[in-house]
JSON list of C-alpha atoms in Angstrom, two decimals:
[
{"chain": "A", "resi": 1, "resn": "MET", "atom": "CA", "xyz": [0.00, 0.00, 0.00]},
{"chain": "A", "resi": 2, "resn": "SER", "atom": "CA", "xyz": [2.75, 2.45, 0.88]},
{"chain": "A", "resi": 3, "resn": "SER", "atom": "CA", "xyz": [4.55, 1.61, -2.36]},
{"chain": "A", "resi": 4, "resn": "ASP", "atom": "CA", "xyz": [1.36, 2.43, -4.29]},
{"chain": "A", "resi": 5, "resn": "ILE", "atom": "CA", "xyz": [1.16, 5.80, -2.55]},
{"chain": "A", "resi": 6, "resn": "ALA", "atom": "CA", "xyz": [4.82, 6.46, -3.34]},
{"chain": "A", "resi": 7, "resn": "ILE", "atom": "CA", "xyz": [4.19, 5.61, -7.00]},
{"chain": "A", "resi": 8, "resn": "PHE", "atom": "CA", "xyz": [1.18, 7.96, -7.11]},
{"chain": "A", "resi": 9, "resn": "VAL", "atom": "CA", "xyz": [3.12, 10.76, -5.43]},
{"chain": "A", "resi": 10, "resn": "SER", "atom": "CA", "xyz": [6.13, 10.37, -7.72]},
{"chain": "A", "resi": 11, "resn": "THR", "atom": "CA", "xyz": [3.87, 10.16, -10.78]},
{"chain": "A", "resi": 12, "resn": "GLY", "atom": "CA", "xyz": [2.01, 13.29, -9.70]},
{"chain": "A", "resi": 13, "resn": "LEU", "atom": "CA", "xyz": [5.27, 15.09, -9.05]},
{"chain": "A", "resi": 14, "resn": "ALA", "atom": "CA", "xyz": [6.67, 14.07, -12.44]},
{"chain": "A", "resi": 15, "resn": "THR", "atom": "CA", "xyz": [3.45, 15.17, -14.16]},
{"chain": "A", "resi": 16, "resn": "THR", "atom": "CA", "xyz": [3.56, 18.53, -12.38]},
{"chain": "A", "resi": 17, "resn": "VAL", "atom": "CA", "xyz": [7.21, 19.10, -13.31]},
{"chain": "A", "resi": 18, "resn": "GLY", "atom": "CA", "xyz": [6.49, 18.07, -16.91]},
{"chain": "A", "resi": 19, "resn": "THR", "atom": "CA", "xyz": [3.50, 20.43, -17.10]},
{"chain": "A", "resi": 20, "resn": "ILE", "atom": "CA", "xyz": [5.55, 23.33, -15.74]},
{"chain": "A", "resi": 21, "resn": "ALA", "atom": "CA", "xyz": [8.32, 22.59, -18.27]},
{"chain": "A", "resi": 22, "resn": "VAL", "atom": "CA", "xyz": [5.80, 22.59, -21.13]},
{"chain": "A", "resi": 23, "resn": "ILE", "atom": "CA", "xyz": [4.30, 25.91, -19.98]},
{"chain": "A", "resi": 24, "resn": "VAL", "atom": "CA", "xyz": [7.74, 27.53, -19.61]},
{"chain": "A", "resi": 25, "resn": "ASN", "atom": "CA", "xyz": [8.79, 26.19, -23.03]},
{"chain": "A", "resi": 26, "resn": "LEU", "atom": "CA", "xyz": [5.59, 27.54, -24.59]},
{"chain": "A", "resi": 27, "resn": "HIS", "atom": "CA", "xyz": [6.21, 30.99, -23.09]},
{"chain": "A", "resi": 28, "resn": "ILE", "atom": "CA", "xyz": [9.84, 31.04, -24.27]},
{"chain": "A", "resi": 29, "resn": "ASN", "atom": "CA", "xyz": [8.87, 29.88, -27.78]},
{"chain": "A", "resi": 30, "resn": "ARG", "atom": "CA", "xyz": [6.15, 32.55, -28.02]},
{"chain": "A", "resi": 31, "resn": "ARG", "atom": "CA", "xyz": [8.59, 35.27, -26.94]},
{"chain": "A", "resi": 32, "resn": "ASN", "atom": "CA", "xyz": [11.26, 34.06, -29.38]},
{"chain": "A", "resi": 33, "resn": "ARG", "atom": "CA", "xyz": [8.71, 33.97, -32.20]},
{"chain": "A", "resi": 34, "resn": "ARG", "atom": "CA", "xyz": [7.77, 37.60, -31.45]},
{"chain": "A", "resi": 35, "resn": "ILE", "atom": "CA", "xyz": [11.42, 38.65, -31.49]},
{"chain": "A", "resi": 36, "resn": "ASN", "atom": "CA", "xyz": [12.05, 36.75, -34.75]},
{"chain": "A", "resi": 37, "resn": "ASN", "atom": "CA", "xyz": [8.99, 38.37, -36.36]},
{"chain": "A", "resi": 38, "resn": "THR", "atom": "CA", "xyz": [10.22, 41.81, -35.31]},
{"chain": "A", "resi": 39, "resn": "LEU", "atom": "CA", "xyz": [13.71, 41.17, -36.63]},
{"chain": "A", "resi": 40, "resn": "GLN", "atom": "CA", "xyz": [12.24, 39.92, -39.90]},
{"chain": "A", "resi": 41, "resn": "LEU", "atom": "CA", "xyz": [10.42, 43.25, -40.20]},
{"chain": "A", "resi": 42, "resn": "ALA", "atom": "CA", "xyz": [13.76, 45.01, -39.78]},
{"chain": "A", "resi": 43, "resn": "ARG", "atom": "CA", "xyz": [15.27, 42.83, -42.52]},
{"chain": "A", "resi": 44, "resn": "ASP", "atom": "CA", "xyz": [12.34, 43.57, -44.81]},
{"chain": "A", "resi": 45, "resn": "PHE", "atom": "CA", "xyz": [12.64, 47.29, -44.12]},
{"chain": "A", "resi": 46, "resn": "ASP", "atom": "CA", "xyz": [16.38, 47.20, -44.75]},
{"chain": "A", "resi": 47, "resn": "GLN", "atom": "CA", "xyz": [15.91, 45.46, -48.10]},
{"chain": "A", "resi": 48, "resn": "ASP", "atom": "CA", "xyz": [13.30, 47.99, -49.17]},
{"chain": "A", "resi": 49, "resn": "HIS", "atom": "CA", "xyz": [15.05, 50.95, -47.55]},
{"chain": "A", "resi": 50, "resn": "THR", "atom": "CA", "xyz": [17.24, 51.69, -50.59]},
{"chain": "A", "resi": 51, "resn": "PHE", "atom": "CA", "xyz": [14.10, 52.25, -52.64]},
{"chain": "A", "resi": 52, "resn": "VAL", "atom": "CA", "xyz": [12.53, 54.53, -50.07]},
{"chain": "A", "resi": 53, "resn": "GLN", "atom": "CA", "xyz": [15.79, 56.27, -49.17]},
{"chain": "A", "resi": 54, "resn": "ALA", "atom": "CA", "xyz": [16.24, 57.48, -52.74]},
{"chain": "A", "resi": 55, "resn": "ARG", "atom": "CA", "xyz": [12.92, 59.26, -52.40]},
{"chain": "A", "resi": 56, "resn": "MET", "atom": "CA", "xyz": [13.21, 60.38, -48.79]},
{"chain": "A", "resi": 57, "resn": "TYR", "atom": "CA", "xyz": [12.40, 63.94, -49.81]},
{"chain": "A", "resi": 58, "resn": "MET", "atom": "CA", "xyz": [9.08, 62.72, -51.21]},
{"chain": "A", "resi": 59, "resn": "TRP", "atom": "CA", "xyz": [7.53, 63.14, -47.75]},
{"chain": "A", "resi": 60, "resn": "GLU", "atom": "CA", "xyz": [7.74, 66.90, -48.13]},
{"chain": "A", "resi": 61, "resn": "LYS", "atom": "CA", "xyz": [6.01, 66.73, -51.50]},
{"chain": "A", "resi": 62, "resn": "PHE", "atom": "CA", "xyz": [3.00, 65.02, -49.98]},
{"chain": "A", "resi": 63, "resn": "LEU", "atom": "CA", "xyz": [2.94, 67.28, -46.93]},
{"chain": "A", "resi": 64, "resn": "ASN", "atom": "CA", "xyz": [2.83, 70.36, -49.14]},
{"chain": "A", "resi": 65, "resn": "LEU", "atom": "CA", "xyz": [-0.22, 69.23, -51.11]},
{"chain": "A", "resi": 66, "resn": "PRO", "atom": "CA", "xyz": [-3.40, 71.28, -50.78]},
{"chain": "A", "resi": 67, "resn": "ASN", "atom": "CA", "xyz": [-6.02, 69.62, -48.59]},
{"chain": "A", "resi": 68, "resn": "ASN", "atom": "CA", "xyz": [-8.25, 68.70, -51.52]},
{"chain": "A", "resi": 69, "resn": "HIS", "atom": "CA", "xyz": [-5.54, 66.39, -52.94]},
{"chain": "A", "resi": 70, "resn": "TYR", "atom": "CA", "xyz": [-5.57, 63.81, -50.14]},
{"chain": "A", "resi": 71, "resn": "ASN", "atom": "CA", "xyz": [-8.02, 61.40, -51.73]},
{"chain": "A", "resi": 72, "resn": "TRP", "atom": "CA", "xyz": [-5.74, 58.48, -52.61]},
{"chain": "A", "resi": 73, "resn": "GLU", "atom": "CA", "xyz": [-7.63, 57.20, -55.66]},
{"chain": "A", "resi": 74, "resn": "ASP", "atom": "CA", "xyz": [-8.06, 60.68, -57.12]},
{"chain": "A", "resi": 75, "resn": "LEU", "atom": "CA", "xyz": [-4.41, 61.44, -56.43]},
{"chain": "A", "resi": 76, "resn": "VAL", "atom": "CA", "xyz": [-3.27, 58.28, -58.24]},
{"chain": "A", "resi": 77, "resn": "ASN", "atom": "CA", "xyz": [-5.52, 59.04, -61.21]},
{"chain": "A", "resi": 78, "resn": "GLU", "atom": "CA", "xyz": [-4.48, 62.68, -61.43]},
{"chain": "A", "resi": 79, "resn": "ILE", "atom": "CA", "xyz": [-0.75, 61.87, -61.24]},
{"chain": "A", "resi": 80, "resn": "GLN", "atom": "CA", "xyz": [-1.14, 59.67, -64.32]},
{"chain": "A", "resi": 81, "resn": "LEU", "atom": "CA", "xyz": [-2.64, 62.49, -66.40]},
{"chain": "A", "resi": 82, "resn": "GLU", "atom": "CA", "xyz": [-0.50, 64.35, -68.90]},
{"chain": "A", "resi": 83, "resn": "ASN", "atom": "CA", "xyz": [-1.70, 67.78, -67.73]},
{"chain": "A", "resi": 84, "resn": "LYS", "atom": "CA", "xyz": [-1.22, 67.75, -63.97]},
{"chain": "A", "resi": 85, "resn": "SER", "atom": "CA", "xyz": [-1.94, 70.67, -61.70]},
{"chain": "A", "resi": 86, "resn": "GLU", "atom": "CA", "xyz": [1.02, 72.70, -60.45]},
{"chain": "A", "resi": 87, "resn": "GLU", "atom": "CA", "xyz": [0.82, 71.16, -56.98]},
{"chain": "A", "resi": 88, "resn": "LEU", "atom": "CA", "xyz": [1.12, 67.65, -58.41]},
{"chain": "A", "resi": 89, "resn": "ALA", "atom": "CA", "xyz": [3.78, 68.41, -61.03]},
{"chain": "A", "resi": 90, "resn": "MET", "atom": "CA", "xyz": [6.62, 67.45, -58.67]},
{"chain": "A", "resi": 91, "resn": "ILE", "atom": "CA", "xyz": [5.08, 64.13, -57.59]},
{"chain": "A", "resi": 92, "resn": "THR", "atom": "CA", "xyz": [6.02, 61.18, -59.78]},
{"chain": "A", "resi": 93, "resn": "LYS", "atom": "CA", "xyz": [4.67, 57.66, -60.09]},
{"chain": "A", "resi": 94, "resn": "ASP", "atom": "CA", "xyz": [7.75, 56.46, -58.20]},
{"chain": "A", "resi": 95, "resn": "ASP", "atom": "CA", "xyz": [6.83, 58.75, -55.30]},
{"chain": "A", "resi": 96, "resn": "LEU", "atom": "CA", "xyz": [3.35, 57.22, -55.21]},
{"chain": "A", "resi": 97, "resn": "ILE", "atom": "CA", "xyz": [4.80, 53.72, -55.36]},
{"chain": "A", "resi": 98, "resn": "ALA", "atom": "CA", "xyz": [7.20, 54.52, -52.51]},
{"chain": "A", "resi": 99, "resn": "LEU", "atom": "CA", "xyz": [4.41, 55.97, -50.39]},
{"chain": "A", "resi": 100, "resn": "ASN", "atom": "CA", "xyz": [2.19, 52.99, -51.14]},
{"chain": "A", "resi": 101, "resn": "ARG", "atom": "CA", "xyz": [4.95, 50.56, -50.16]},
{"chain": "A", "resi": 102, "resn": "VAL", "atom": "CA", "xyz": [5.57, 52.39, -46.91]},
{"chain": "A", "resi": 103, "resn": "ALA", "atom": "CA", "xyz": [1.83, 52.44, -46.18]},
{"chain": "A", "resi": 104, "resn": "ALA", "atom": "CA", "xyz": [1.63, 48.69, -46.81]},
{"chain": "A", "resi": 105, "resn": "PHE", "atom": "CA", "xyz": [4.64, 48.13, -44.55]},
{"chain": "A", "resi": 106, "resn": "TYR", "atom": "CA", "xyz": [3.10, 50.03, -41.64]},
{"chain": "A", "resi": 107, "resn": "LYS", "atom": "CA", "xyz": [-0.24, 48.33, -42.25]},
{"chain": "A", "resi": 108, "resn": "MET", "atom": "CA", "xyz": [1.53, 44.98, -41.92]},
{"chain": "A", "resi": 109, "resn": "ILE", "atom": "CA", "xyz": [3.18, 46.15, -38.69]},
{"chain": "A", "resi": 110, "resn": "ALA", "atom": "CA", "xyz": [-0.21, 47.26, -37.34]},
{"chain": "A", "resi": 111, "resn": "GLY", "atom": "CA", "xyz": [-1.65, 43.82, -38.08]},
{"chain": "A", "resi": 112, "resn": "LEU", "atom": "CA", "xyz": [1.23, 42.08, -36.33]},
{"chain": "A", "resi": 113, "resn": "VAL", "atom": "CA", "xyz": [0.88, 44.39, -33.32]},
{"chain": "A", "resi": 114, "resn": "THR", "atom": "CA", "xyz": [-2.87, 43.71, -33.17]},
{"chain": "A", "resi": 115, "resn": "ASN", "atom": "CA", "xyz": [-2.28, 39.95, -33.25]},
{"chain": "A", "resi": 116, "resn": "ASN", "atom": "CA", "xyz": [0.46, 40.25, -30.61]},
{"chain": "A", "resi": 117, "resn": "GLU", "atom": "CA", "xyz": [3.02, 38.74, -33.00]},
{"chain": "A", "resi": 118, "resn": "VAL", "atom": "CA", "xyz": [5.87, 41.21, -32.44]},
{"chain": "A", "resi": 119, "resn": "ASP", "atom": "CA", "xyz": [8.03, 42.31, -29.53]},
{"chain": "A", "resi": 120, "resn": "ILE", "atom": "CA", "xyz": [6.81, 45.86, -28.80]},
{"chain": "A", "resi": 121, "resn": "PRO", "atom": "CA", "xyz": [9.96, 47.23, -27.06]},
{"chain": "A", "resi": 122, "resn": "LEU", "atom": "CA", "xyz": [12.16, 45.94, -29.89]},
{"chain": "A", "resi": 123, "resn": "LEU", "atom": "CA", "xyz": [9.71, 47.28, -32.47]},
{"chain": "A", "resi": 124, "resn": "ARG", "atom": "CA", "xyz": [9.83, 50.71, -30.83]},
{"chain": "A", "resi": 125, "resn": "SER", "atom": "CA", "xyz": [13.61, 50.77, -30.83]},
{"chain": "A", "resi": 126, "resn": "LEU", "atom": "CA", "xyz": [13.74, 49.83, -34.53]},
{"chain": "A", "resi": 127, "resn": "PHE", "atom": "CA", "xyz": [10.90, 51.85, -36.07]},
{"chain": "A", "resi": 128, "resn": "CYS", "atom": "CA", "xyz": [9.74, 54.56, -33.66]},
{"chain": "A", "resi": 129, "resn": "TYR", "atom": "CA", "xyz": [11.85, 57.39, -35.11]},
{"chain": "A", "resi": 130, "resn": "ASN", "atom": "CA", "xyz": [10.94, 56.75, -38.76]},
{"chain": "A", "resi": 131, "resn": "TYR", "atom": "CA", "xyz": [7.28, 56.29, -37.87]},
{"chain": "A", "resi": 132, "resn": "ASN", "atom": "CA", "xyz": [7.03, 59.56, -35.96]},
{"chain": "A", "resi": 133, "resn": "ARG", "atom": "CA", "xyz": [9.37, 61.67, -38.08]},
{"chain": "A", "resi": 134, "resn": "PHE", "atom": "CA", "xyz": [8.26, 60.66, -41.58]},
{"chain": "A", "resi": 135, "resn": "TRP", "atom": "CA", "xyz": [5.13, 58.51, -41.60]},
{"chain": "A", "resi": 136, "resn": "GLN", "atom": "CA", "xyz": [3.03, 60.18, -38.91]},
{"chain": "A", "resi": 137, "resn": "PRO", "atom": "CA", "xyz": [2.74, 63.66, -40.54]},
{"chain": "A", "resi": 138, "resn": "VAL", "atom": "CA", "xyz": [1.77, 62.21, -43.94]},
{"chain": "A", "resi": 139, "resn": "ARG", "atom": "CA", "xyz": [-0.55, 59.66, -42.35]},
{"chain": "A", "resi": 140, "resn": "GLY", "atom": "CA", "xyz": [-2.21, 62.43, -40.37]},
{"chain": "A", "resi": 141, "resn": "LYS", "atom": "CA", "xyz": [-2.90, 64.46, -43.51]},
{"chain": "A", "resi": 142, "resn": "PHE", "atom": "CA", "xyz": [-4.47, 61.50, -45.27]},
{"chain": "A", "resi": 143, "resn": "GLU", "atom": "CA", "xyz": [-6.44, 60.60, -42.14]},
{"chain": "A", "resi": 144, "resn": "VAL", "atom": "CA", "xyz": [-7.98, 64.06, -41.90]},
{"chain": "A", "resi": 145, "resn": "TYR", "atom": "CA", "xyz": [-8.63, 64.81, -45.56]},
{"chain": "A", "resi": 146, "resn": "ALA", "atom": "CA", "xyz": [-9.05, 61.41, -47.25]},
{"chain": "A", "resi": 147, "resn": "ASP", "atom": "CA", "xyz": [-12.15, 59.33, -47.87]},
{"chain": "A", "resi": 148, "resn": "GLU", "atom": "CA", "xyz": [-13.09, 56.51, -45.51]},
{"chain": "A", "resi": 149, "resn": "SER", "atom": "CA", "xyz": [-11.79, 53.92, -47.97]},
{"chain": "A", "resi": 150, "resn": "ASP", "atom": "CA", "xyz": [-8.36, 55.59, -48.01]},
{"chain": "A", "resi": 151, "resn": "LYS", "atom": "CA", "xyz": [-8.07, 55.80, -44.23]},
{"chain": "A", "resi": 152, "resn": "VAL", "atom": "CA", "xyz": [-7.74, 52.03, -44.04]},
{"chain": "A", "resi": 153, "resn": "LEU", "atom": "CA", "xyz": [-4.42, 52.21, -45.88]},
{"chain": "A", "resi": 154, "resn": "PHE", "atom": "CA", "xyz": [-2.93, 54.92, -43.68]},
{"chain": "A", "resi": 155, "resn": "VAL", "atom": "CA", "xyz": [-3.01, 53.18, -40.30]},
{"chain": "A", "resi": 156, "resn": "ARG", "atom": "CA", "xyz": [-2.14, 54.57, -36.91]},
{"chain": "A", "resi": 157, "resn": "ILE", "atom": "CA", "xyz": [0.06, 52.50, -34.59]},
{"chain": "A", "resi": 158, "resn": "PRO", "atom": "CA", "xyz": [-0.25, 53.85, -31.02]},
{"chain": "A", "resi": 159, "resn": "GLU", "atom": "CA", "xyz": [2.51, 51.52, -29.78]},
{"chain": "A", "resi": 160, "resn": "LEU", "atom": "CA", "xyz": [5.02, 53.41, -31.91]},
{"chain": "A", "resi": 161, "resn": "GLU", "atom": "CA", "xyz": [3.70, 56.88, -31.06]},
{"chain": "A", "resi": 162, "resn": "SER", "atom": "CA", "xyz": [4.27, 56.70, -27.33]},
{"chain": "A", "resi": 163, "resn": "ALA", "atom": "CA", "xyz": [8.05, 56.21, -27.27]},
{"chain": "A", "resi": 164, "resn": "TYR", "atom": "CA", "xyz": [9.12, 59.15, -29.43]}
]
């Protein structure tokens, strides 16, 4: 009888230790996956950065647009016309492509943040400056003056706003 009790106690203890190990392993794997996802974002940004860096001054072009030119679809259509207005004469298709790629990048980051798939402190250290210095002013203009359908593209990421 006492040997049966000893077997039950040792089995229970082994099960408890095994359960704790599984929970700790799960937590560590989840944290490592978040860090890896965040570092992959940095790699993606670095690969695309040469394209955006060549047009870094394009932010000013979009910030200087009159308020009636912040409808994304109308802006894309008007840029493609031969006879553009004076305000749009300096904006090229490449500028629109660069802005669209940056918007898609931040939209992807927002989705990963929402799904808790990235490490927020690491994300802040990597992207907070660029988000607040370049993306936030342009995003704010489109958010205020664009149609509802355009606002979905120009997302706000509060986790990156707070650390600047």
